[in-house]
mmCIF file of N, CA and C in Angstrom:
data_model
loop_
_atom_site.group_PDB
_atom_site.id
_atom_site.type_symbol
_atom_site.label_atom_id
_atom_site.label_comp_id
_atom_site.label_asym_id
_atom_site.label_seq_id
_atom_site.Cartn_x
_atom_site.Cartn_y
_atom_site.Cartn_z
ATOM 1 N N MET A 1 33.907 32.247 -7.495
ATOM 2 C CA MET A 1 33.598 31.071 -6.707
ATOM 3 C C MET A 1 33.307 29.905 -7.647
ATOM 4 N N LYS A 2 33.962 28.804 -7.399
ATOM 5 C CA LYS A 2 33.837 27.633 -8.257
ATOM 6 C C LYS A 2 32.636 26.792 -7.863
ATOM 7 N N LYS A 3 31.841 26.407 -8.851
ATOM 8 C CA LYS A 3 30.694 25.533 -8.603
ATOM 9 C C LYS A 3 31.150 24.083 -8.665
ATOM 10 N N HIS A 4 30.693 23.309 -7.721
ATOM 11 C CA HIS A 4 31.053 21.892 -7.669
ATOM 12 C C HIS A 4 29.849 21.068 -8.128
ATOM 13 N N ILE A 5 29.750 20.892 -9.427
ATOM 14 C CA ILE A 5 28.655 20.121 -10.004
ATOM 15 C C ILE A 5 29.247 18.870 -10.646
ATOM 16 N N SER A 6 28.670 17.744 -10.321
ATOM 17 C CA SER A 6 29.157 16.468 -10.828
ATOM 18 C C SER A 6 28.139 15.871 -11.789
ATOM 19 N N ARG A 7 28.573 15.642 -12.995
ATOM 20 C CA ARG A 7 27.699 15.002 -13.972
ATOM 21 C C ARG A 7 27.411 13.561 -13.581
ATOM 22 N N LEU A 8 28.437 12.851 -13.121
ATOM 23 C CA LEU A 8 28.258 11.464 -12.689
ATOM 24 C C LEU A 8 27.331 11.388 -11.472
ATOM 25 N N GLY A 9 27.505 12.289 -10.515
ATOM 26 C CA GLY A 9 26.636 12.311 -9.350
ATOM 27 C C GLY A 9 25.192 12.598 -9.724
ATOM 28 N N PHE A 10 25.001 13.502 -10.672
ATOM 29 C CA PHE A 10 23.657 13.825 -11.130
ATOM 30 C C PHE A 10 23.019 12.634 -11.821
ATOM 31 N N ILE A 11 23.769 11.935 -12.653
ATOM 32 C CA ILE A 11 23.246 10.761 -13.359
ATOM 33 C C ILE A 11 22.907 9.648 -12.370
ATOM 34 N N LEU A 12 23.787 9.398 -11.412
ATOM 35 C CA LEU A 12 23.516 8.355 -10.409
ATOM 36 C C LEU A 12 22.297 8.707 -9.563
ATOM 37 N N SER A 13 22.138 9.987 -9.243
ATOM 38 C CA SER A 13 20.961 10.412 -8.479
ATOM 39 C C SER A 13 19.679 10.219 -9.277
ATOM 40 N N LEU A 14 19.722 10.518 -10.567
ATOM 41 C CA LEU A 14 18.549 10.307 -11.412
ATOM 42 C C LEU A 14 18.207 8.829 -11.532
ATOM 43 N N VAL A 15 19.222 7.979 -11.637
ATOM 44 C CA VAL A 15 18.989 6.531 -11.702
ATOM 45 C C VAL A 15 18.369 6.050 -10.391
ATOM 46 N N TYR A 16 18.884 6.521 -9.262
ATOM 47 C CA TYR A 16 18.320 6.144 -7.959
ATOM 48 C C TYR A 16 16.874 6.614 -7.848
ATOM 49 N N LEU A 17 16.600 7.828 -8.281
ATOM 50 C CA LEU A 17 15.245 8.363 -8.211
ATOM 51 C C LEU A 17 14.299 7.587 -9.119
ATOM 52 N N ALA A 18 14.777 7.188 -10.301
ATOM 53 C CA ALA A 18 13.946 6.388 -11.211
ATOM 54 C C ALA A 18 13.648 5.016 -10.608
ATOM 55 N N LEU A 19 14.656 4.378 -10.026
ATOM 56 C CA LEU A 19 14.442 3.073 -9.402
ATOM 57 C C LEU A 19 13.516 3.180 -8.186
ATOM 58 N N THR A 20 13.632 4.268 -7.443
ATOM 59 C CA THR A 20 12.735 4.495 -6.314
ATOM 60 C C THR A 20 11.300 4.656 -6.796
ATOM 61 N N THR A 21 11.111 5.413 -7.859
ATOM 62 C CA THR A 21 9.773 5.607 -8.407
ATOM 63 C C THR A 21 9.179 4.293 -8.895
ATOM 64 N N ILE A 22 9.990 3.495 -9.581
ATOM 65 C CA ILE A 22 9.525 2.186 -10.051
ATOM 66 C C ILE A 22 9.159 1.295 -8.869
ATOM 67 N N SER A 23 9.959 1.334 -7.819
ATOM 68 C CA SER A 23 9.699 0.514 -6.639
ATOM 69 C C SER A 23 8.388 0.912 -5.960
ATOM 70 N N VAL A 24 8.145 2.203 -5.834
ATOM 71 C CA VAL A 24 6.909 2.670 -5.195
ATOM 72 C C VAL A 24 5.702 2.324 -6.057
ATOM 73 N N ILE A 25 5.818 2.501 -7.365
ATOM 74 C CA ILE A 25 4.704 2.171 -8.266
ATOM 75 C C ILE A 25 4.436 0.674 -8.247
ATOM 76 N N TYR A 26 5.492 -0.130 -8.266
ATOM 77 C CA TYR A 26 5.315 -1.584 -8.246
ATOM 78 C C TYR A 26 4.664 -2.047 -6.944
ATOM 79 N N SER A 27 4.986 -1.369 -5.848
ATOM 80 C CA SER A 27 4.392 -1.759 -4.565
ATOM 81 C C SER A 27 2.887 -1.527 -4.549
ATOM 82 N N ARG A 28 2.412 -0.635 -5.351
ATOM 83 C CA ARG A 28 0.969 -0.370 -5.419
ATOM 84 C C ARG A 28 0.241 -1.453 -6.219
ATOM 85 N N PHE A 29 0.931 -2.115 -7.149
ATOM 86 C CA PHE A 29 0.312 -3.145 -7.985
ATOM 87 C C PHE A 29 0.577 -4.558 -7.496
ATOM 88 N N CYS A 30 1.341 -4.691 -6.449
ATOM 89 C CA CYS A 30 1.707 -6.004 -5.925
ATOM 90 C C CYS A 30 0.506 -6.616 -5.205
ATOM 91 N N ASN A 31 0.227 -7.872 -5.480
ATOM 92 C CA ASN A 31 -0.928 -8.546 -4.889
ATOM 93 C C ASN A 31 -0.565 -9.398 -3.681
ATOM 94 N N GLN A 32 0.706 -9.610 -3.432
ATOM 95 C CA GLN A 32 1.123 -10.439 -2.312
ATOM 96 C C GLN A 32 1.254 -9.570 -1.066
ATOM 97 N N GLY A 33 1.183 -10.171 0.093
ATOM 98 C CA GLY A 33 1.150 -9.422 1.340
ATOM 99 C C GLY A 33 2.420 -8.686 1.689
ATOM 100 N N ILE A 34 3.575 -9.302 1.503
ATOM 101 C CA ILE A 34 4.814 -8.713 1.998
ATOM 102 C C ILE A 34 5.508 -7.814 0.974
ATOM 103 N N CYS A 35 5.263 -8.009 -0.299
ATOM 104 C CA CYS A 35 6.052 -7.270 -1.283
ATOM 105 C C CYS A 35 5.695 -5.793 -1.326
ATOM 106 N N ASP A 36 4.477 -5.409 -0.965
ATOM 107 C CA ASP A 36 4.172 -3.987 -0.970
ATOM 108 C C ASP A 36 4.955 -3.246 0.099
ATOM 109 N N VAL A 37 5.106 -3.834 1.273
ATOM 110 C CA VAL A 37 5.903 -3.210 2.324
ATOM 111 C C VAL A 37 7.385 -3.244 1.966
ATOM 112 N N GLY A 38 7.851 -4.354 1.422
ATOM 113 C CA GLY A 38 9.260 -4.478 1.051
ATOM 114 C C GLY A 38 9.681 -3.482 -0.002
ATOM 115 N N TYR A 39 8.871 -3.303 -1.028
ATOM 116 C CA TYR A 39 9.226 -2.368 -2.092
ATOM 117 C C TYR A 39 9.060 -0.919 -1.664
ATOM 118 N N LEU A 40 8.251 -0.663 -0.662
ATOM 119 C CA LEU A 40 8.153 0.695 -0.139
ATOM 120 C C LEU A 40 9.329 1.013 0.783
ATOM 121 N N LEU A 41 9.763 0.050 1.568
ATOM 122 C CA LEU A 41 10.856 0.287 2.504
ATOM 123 C C LEU A 41 12.224 0.315 1.833
ATOM 124 N N LEU A 42 12.383 -0.417 0.778
ATOM 125 C CA LEU A 42 13.686 -0.563 0.135
ATOM 126 C C LEU A 42 14.355 0.765 -0.220
ATOM 127 N N PRO A 43 13.680 1.728 -0.852
ATOM 128 C CA PRO A 43 14.367 2.977 -1.202
ATOM 129 C C PRO A 43 14.726 3.850 -0.004
ATOM 130 N N SER A 44 14.084 3.651 1.138
ATOM 131 C CA SER A 44 14.315 4.541 2.271
ATOM 132 C C SER A 44 15.273 3.973 3.315
ATOM 133 N N LEU A 45 15.780 2.785 3.077
ATOM 134 C CA LEU A 45 16.709 2.180 4.029
ATOM 135 C C LEU A 45 18.040 2.889 4.004
ATOM 136 N N PRO A 46 18.782 3.007 5.013
ATOM 137 C CA PRO A 46 18.606 2.584 6.396
ATOM 138 C C PRO A 46 17.981 3.663 7.272
ATOM 139 N N TRP A 47 17.677 4.811 6.707
ATOM 140 C CA TRP A 47 17.282 5.979 7.501
ATOM 141 C C TRP A 47 15.886 5.876 8.097
ATOM 142 N N ILE A 48 14.990 5.162 7.471
ATOM 143 C CA ILE A 48 13.622 5.095 7.974
ATOM 144 C C ILE A 48 13.573 4.481 9.367
ATOM 145 N N GLY A 49 14.507 3.608 9.684
ATOM 146 C CA GLY A 49 14.551 3.004 11.011
ATOM 147 C C GLY A 49 15.083 3.935 12.084
ATOM 148 N N LEU A 50 15.811 4.977 11.679
ATOM 149 C CA LEU A 50 16.367 5.908 12.658
ATOM 150 C C LEU A 50 15.365 6.975 13.084
ATOM 151 N N PHE A 51 14.394 7.259 12.246
ATOM 152 C CA PHE A 51 13.427 8.306 12.546
ATOM 153 C C PHE A 51 12.270 7.742 13.354
ATOM 154 N N ASN A 52 12.059 8.281 14.524
ATOM 155 C CA ASN A 52 10.877 7.994 15.333
ATOM 156 C C ASN A 52 10.679 6.502 15.596
ATOM 157 N N ASP A 53 11.721 5.819 15.920
ATOM 158 C CA ASP A 53 11.670 4.389 16.276
ATOM 159 C C ASP A 53 11.010 3.515 15.218
ATOM 160 N N GLY A 54 11.295 3.760 13.959
ATOM 161 C CA GLY A 54 10.764 2.924 12.893
ATOM 162 C C GLY A 54 9.375 3.304 12.436
ATOM 163 N N SER A 55 8.874 4.420 12.887
ATOM 164 C CA SER A 55 7.559 4.878 12.434
ATOM 165 C C SER A 55 7.603 5.108 10.937
ATOM 166 N N PHE A 56 6.518 4.778 10.264
ATOM 167 C CA PHE A 56 6.513 4.838 8.807
ATOM 168 C C PHE A 56 5.643 5.997 8.327
ATOM 169 N N GLY A 57 5.968 7.214 8.763
ATOM 170 C CA GLY A 57 5.245 8.391 8.320
ATOM 171 C C GLY A 57 5.760 8.864 6.968
ATOM 172 N N LEU A 58 4.917 9.551 6.238
ATOM 173 C CA LEU A 58 5.277 10.016 4.905
ATOM 174 C C LEU A 58 6.430 11.013 4.932
ATOM 175 N N VAL A 59 6.459 11.880 5.926
ATOM 176 C CA VAL A 59 7.538 12.873 6.026
ATOM 177 C C VAL A 59 8.874 12.170 6.242
ATOM 178 N N TYR A 60 8.901 11.176 7.130
ATOM 179 C CA TYR A 60 10.137 10.437 7.379
ATOM 180 C C TYR A 60 10.568 9.650 6.150
ATOM 181 N N TYR A 61 9.610 9.147 5.423
ATOM 182 C CA TYR A 61 9.895 8.399 4.205
ATOM 183 C C TYR A 61 10.554 9.307 3.166
ATOM 184 N N ILE A 62 10.012 10.483 2.969
ATOM 185 C CA ILE A 62 10.560 11.429 1.987
ATOM 186 C C ILE A 62 11.932 11.920 2.419
ATOM 187 N N ILE A 63 12.101 12.215 3.707
ATOM 188 C CA ILE A 63 13.415 12.651 4.208
ATOM 189 C C ILE A 63 14.449 11.549 4.008
ATOM 190 N N SER A 64 14.067 10.305 4.236
ATOM 191 C CA SER A 64 14.996 9.177 4.040
ATOM 192 C C SER A 64 15.430 9.070 2.587
ATOM 193 N N ILE A 65 14.500 9.232 1.667
ATOM 194 C CA ILE A 65 14.834 9.148 0.246
ATOM 195 C C ILE A 65 15.725 10.324 -0.164
ATOM 196 N N ILE A 66 15.451 11.505 0.348
ATOM 197 C CA ILE A 66 16.286 12.672 0.038
ATOM 198 C C ILE A 66 17.704 12.477 0.572
ATOM 199 N N LEU A 67 17.840 11.934 1.775
ATOM 200 C CA LEU A 67 19.176 11.639 2.309
ATOM 201 C C LEU A 67 19.923 10.654 1.418
ATOM 202 N N ASN A 68 19.226 9.633 0.940
ATOM 203 C CA ASN A 68 19.872 8.660 0.047
ATOM 204 C C ASN A 68 20.260 9.300 -1.280
ATOM 205 N N ILE A 69 19.439 10.204 -1.808
ATOM 206 C CA ILE A 69 19.783 10.891 -3.051
ATOM 207 C C ILE A 69 21.040 11.734 -2.856
ATOM 208 N N ILE A 70 21.143 12.421 -1.727
ATOM 209 C CA ILE A 70 22.330 13.233 -1.444
ATOM 210 C C ILE A 70 23.568 12.353 -1.336
ATOM 211 N N ILE A 71 23.444 11.226 -0.669
ATOM 212 C CA ILE A 71 24.586 10.323 -0.522
ATOM 213 C C ILE A 71 25.008 9.755 -1.875
ATOM 214 N N VAL A 72 24.046 9.362 -2.698
ATOM 215 C CA VAL A 72 24.363 8.830 -4.034
ATOM 216 C C VAL A 72 25.042 9.905 -4.882
ATOM 217 N N TYR A 73 24.569 11.153 -4.789
ATOM 218 C CA TYR A 73 25.203 12.249 -5.524
ATOM 219 C C TYR A 73 26.644 12.448 -5.062
ATOM 220 N N LEU A 74 26.869 12.445 -3.753
ATOM 221 C CA LEU A 74 28.223 12.639 -3.233
ATOM 222 C C LEU A 74 29.154 11.504 -3.630
ATOM 223 N N VAL A 75 28.645 10.289 -3.653
ATOM 224 C CA VAL A 75 29.461 9.162 -4.119
ATOM 225 C C VAL A 75 29.866 9.373 -5.574
ATOM 226 N N GLY A 76 28.924 9.776 -6.408
ATOM 227 C CA GLY A 76 29.242 10.065 -7.809
ATOM 228 C C GLY A 76 30.213 11.224 -7.952
ATOM 229 N N TYR A 77 30.055 12.238 -7.108
ATOM 230 C CA TYR A 77 30.965 13.385 -7.140
ATOM 231 C C TYR A 77 32.396 12.961 -6.814
ATOM 232 N N PHE A 78 32.551 12.175 -5.740
ATOM 233 C CA PHE A 78 33.898 11.762 -5.347
ATOM 234 C C PHE A 78 34.500 10.767 -6.331
ATOM 235 N N ILE A 79 33.703 9.907 -6.933
ATOM 236 C CA ILE A 79 34.221 9.009 -7.975
ATOM 237 C C ILE A 79 34.702 9.828 -9.166
ATOM 238 N N GLY A 80 33.930 10.825 -9.573
ATOM 239 C CA GLY A 80 34.342 11.706 -10.665
ATOM 240 C C GLY A 80 35.602 12.470 -10.331
ATOM 241 N N LEU A 81 35.721 12.900 -9.078
ATOM 242 C CA LEU A 81 36.917 13.617 -8.644
ATOM 243 C C LEU A 81 38.142 12.714 -8.685
ATOM 244 N N ILE A 82 37.999 11.468 -8.255
ATOM 245 C CA ILE A 82 39.119 10.520 -8.289
ATOM 246 C C ILE A 82 39.525 10.222 -9.725
ATOM 247 N N ILE A 83 38.551 10.049 -10.607
ATOM 248 C CA ILE A 83 38.851 9.784 -12.021
ATOM 249 C C ILE A 83 39.579 10.974 -12.641
ATOM 250 N N LYS A 84 39.097 12.166 -12.324
ATOM 251 C CA LYS A 84 39.716 13.381 -12.870
ATOM 252 C C LYS A 84 41.151 13.530 -12.385
ATOM 253 N N ARG A 85 41.389 13.270 -11.116
ATOM 254 C CA ARG A 85 42.750 13.381 -10.579
ATOM 255 C C ARG A 85 43.675 12.310 -11.129
ATOM 256 N N SER A 86 43.155 11.099 -11.352
ATOM 257 C CA SER A 86 44.011 10.050 -11.906
ATOM 258 C C SER A 86 44.381 10.354 -13.363
ATOM 259 N N LYS A 87 43.446 10.970 -14.109
ATOM 260 C CA LYS A 87 43.777 11.371 -15.472
ATOM 261 C C LYS A 87 44.821 12.461 -15.486
ATOM 262 N N ASN A 88 44.745 13.397 -14.547
ATOM 263 C CA ASN A 88 45.737 14.463 -14.470
ATOM 264 C C ASN A 88 47.104 13.925 -14.072
ATOM 265 N N ASN A 89 47.157 12.916 -13.218
ATOM 266 C CA ASN A 89 48.430 12.322 -12.817
ATOM 267 C C ASN A 89 49.067 11.526 -13.931
ATOM 268 N N LYS A 90 48.251 10.915 -14.801
ATOM 269 C CA LYS A 90 48.800 10.147 -15.917
ATOM 270 C C LYS A 90 49.409 11.075 -16.979
ATOM 271 N N ARG A 91 48.895 12.274 -17.097
ATOM 272 C CA ARG A 91 49.432 13.232 -18.084
ATOM 273 C C ARG A 91 50.797 13.751 -17.704
ATOM 274 N N ARG A 92 51.130 13.741 -16.438
ATOM 275 C CA ARG A 92 52.405 14.295 -15.975
ATOM 276 C C ARG A 92 53.529 13.362 -16.178
#
Protein backbone atom coordinates (compact mmCIF):
# COMPACT_ATOMS: atom_id res chain seq x y z
CA MET A 1 0.00 0.00 0.00
CA LYS A 2 1.41 3.34 -1.07
CA LYS A 3 1.61 6.16 1.45
CA HIS A 4 0.53 9.56 0.19
CA ILE A 5 2.75 11.97 2.09
CA SER A 6 3.43 15.42 0.70
CA ARG A 7 6.48 17.34 1.78
CA LEU A 8 5.06 20.57 0.35
CA GLY A 9 1.73 20.00 2.10
CA PHE A 10 3.51 19.35 5.38
CA ILE A 11 5.61 22.52 5.03
CA LEU A 12 2.57 24.65 4.15
CA SER A 13 0.67 23.21 7.12
CA LEU A 14 3.55 24.04 9.45
CA VAL A 15 3.69 27.59 8.09
CA TYR A 16 -0.07 27.97 8.61
CA LEU A 17 0.21 26.60 12.14
CA ALA A 18 3.10 28.96 12.93
CA LEU A 19 1.17 31.97 11.61
CA THR A 20 -1.89 30.88 13.59
CA THR A 21 0.19 30.63 16.76
CA ILE A 22 1.68 34.07 16.16
CA SER A 23 -1.79 35.50 15.55
CA VAL A 24 -3.20 34.04 18.77
CA ILE A 25 -0.19 35.21 20.81
CA TYR A 26 -0.36 38.69 19.28
CA SER A 27 -4.06 38.92 20.10
CA ARG A 28 -3.22 38.46 23.77
CA PHE A 29 -0.78 41.43 23.74
CA CYS A 30 -2.93 43.75 21.66
CA ASN A 31 -4.12 46.82 23.57
CA GLN A 32 -6.73 48.03 21.09
CA GLY A 33 -10.34 46.88 21.29
CA ILE A 34 -10.89 45.25 17.91
CA CYS A 35 -7.53 43.69 17.10
CA ASP A 36 -7.75 40.97 19.73
CA VAL A 37 -10.97 39.64 18.22
CA GLY A 38 -9.69 40.09 14.66
CA TYR A 39 -6.46 38.20 15.25
CA LEU A 40 -8.31 35.41 17.03
CA LEU A 41 -10.91 35.02 14.29
CA LEU A 42 -8.53 35.25 11.36
CA PRO A 43 -7.03 31.71 11.59
CA SER A 44 -10.44 30.06 12.00
CA LEU A 45 -12.24 31.67 9.08
CA PRO A 46 -14.56 30.70 7.32
CA TRP A 47 -15.54 27.69 9.44
CA ILE A 48 -16.12 29.44 12.76
CA GLY A 49 -19.23 31.09 11.32
CA LEU A 50 -20.72 27.76 10.27
CA PHE A 51 -20.56 26.17 13.71
CA ASN A 52 -23.41 26.98 16.08
CA ASP A 53 -24.48 30.23 14.40
CA GLY A 54 -21.18 32.03 14.95
CA SER A 55 -20.71 30.95 18.54
CA PHE A 56 -17.10 31.41 19.58
CA GLY A 57 -16.50 28.31 21.69
CA LEU A 58 -13.02 26.88 22.09
CA VAL A 59 -13.98 23.51 20.61
CA TYR A 60 -15.38 25.16 17.47
CA TYR A 61 -12.29 27.33 17.22
CA ILE A 62 -9.94 24.33 17.35
CA ILE A 63 -12.05 22.34 14.87
CA SER A 64 -12.00 25.32 12.48
CA ILE A 65 -8.21 25.56 12.66
CA ILE A 66 -7.83 21.80 12.13
CA LEU A 67 -10.09 21.98 9.06
CA ASN A 68 -7.94 24.79 7.66
CA ILE A 69 -4.75 22.79 8.33
CA ILE A 70 -6.21 19.82 6.43
CA ILE A 71 -7.21 22.04 3.51
CA VAL A 72 -3.77 23.69 3.39
CA TYR A 73 -2.12 20.24 3.44
CA LEU A 74 -4.33 19.01 0.59
CA VAL A 75 -3.57 22.11 -1.46
CA GLY A 76 0.15 21.46 -1.00
CA TYR A 77 -0.35 17.79 -1.85
CA PHE A 78 -2.15 18.55 -5.10
CA ILE A 79 0.37 21.25 -6.08
CA GLY A 80 3.17 18.73 -5.50
CA LEU A 81 1.28 16.15 -7.54
CA ILE A 82 0.84 18.59 -10.45
CA ILE A 83 4.53 19.53 -10.34
CA LYS A 84 5.55 15.88 -10.27
CA ARG A 85 3.32 15.02 -13.23
CA SER A 86 4.53 17.99 -15.27
CA LYS A 87 8.14 16.93 -14.68
CA ASN A 88 7.31 13.41 -15.82
CA ASN A 89 5.62 14.74 -18.98
CA LYS A 90 8.63 16.89 -19.85
CA ARG A 91 10.94 13.84 -19.68
CA ARG A 92 8.93 11.98 -22.31
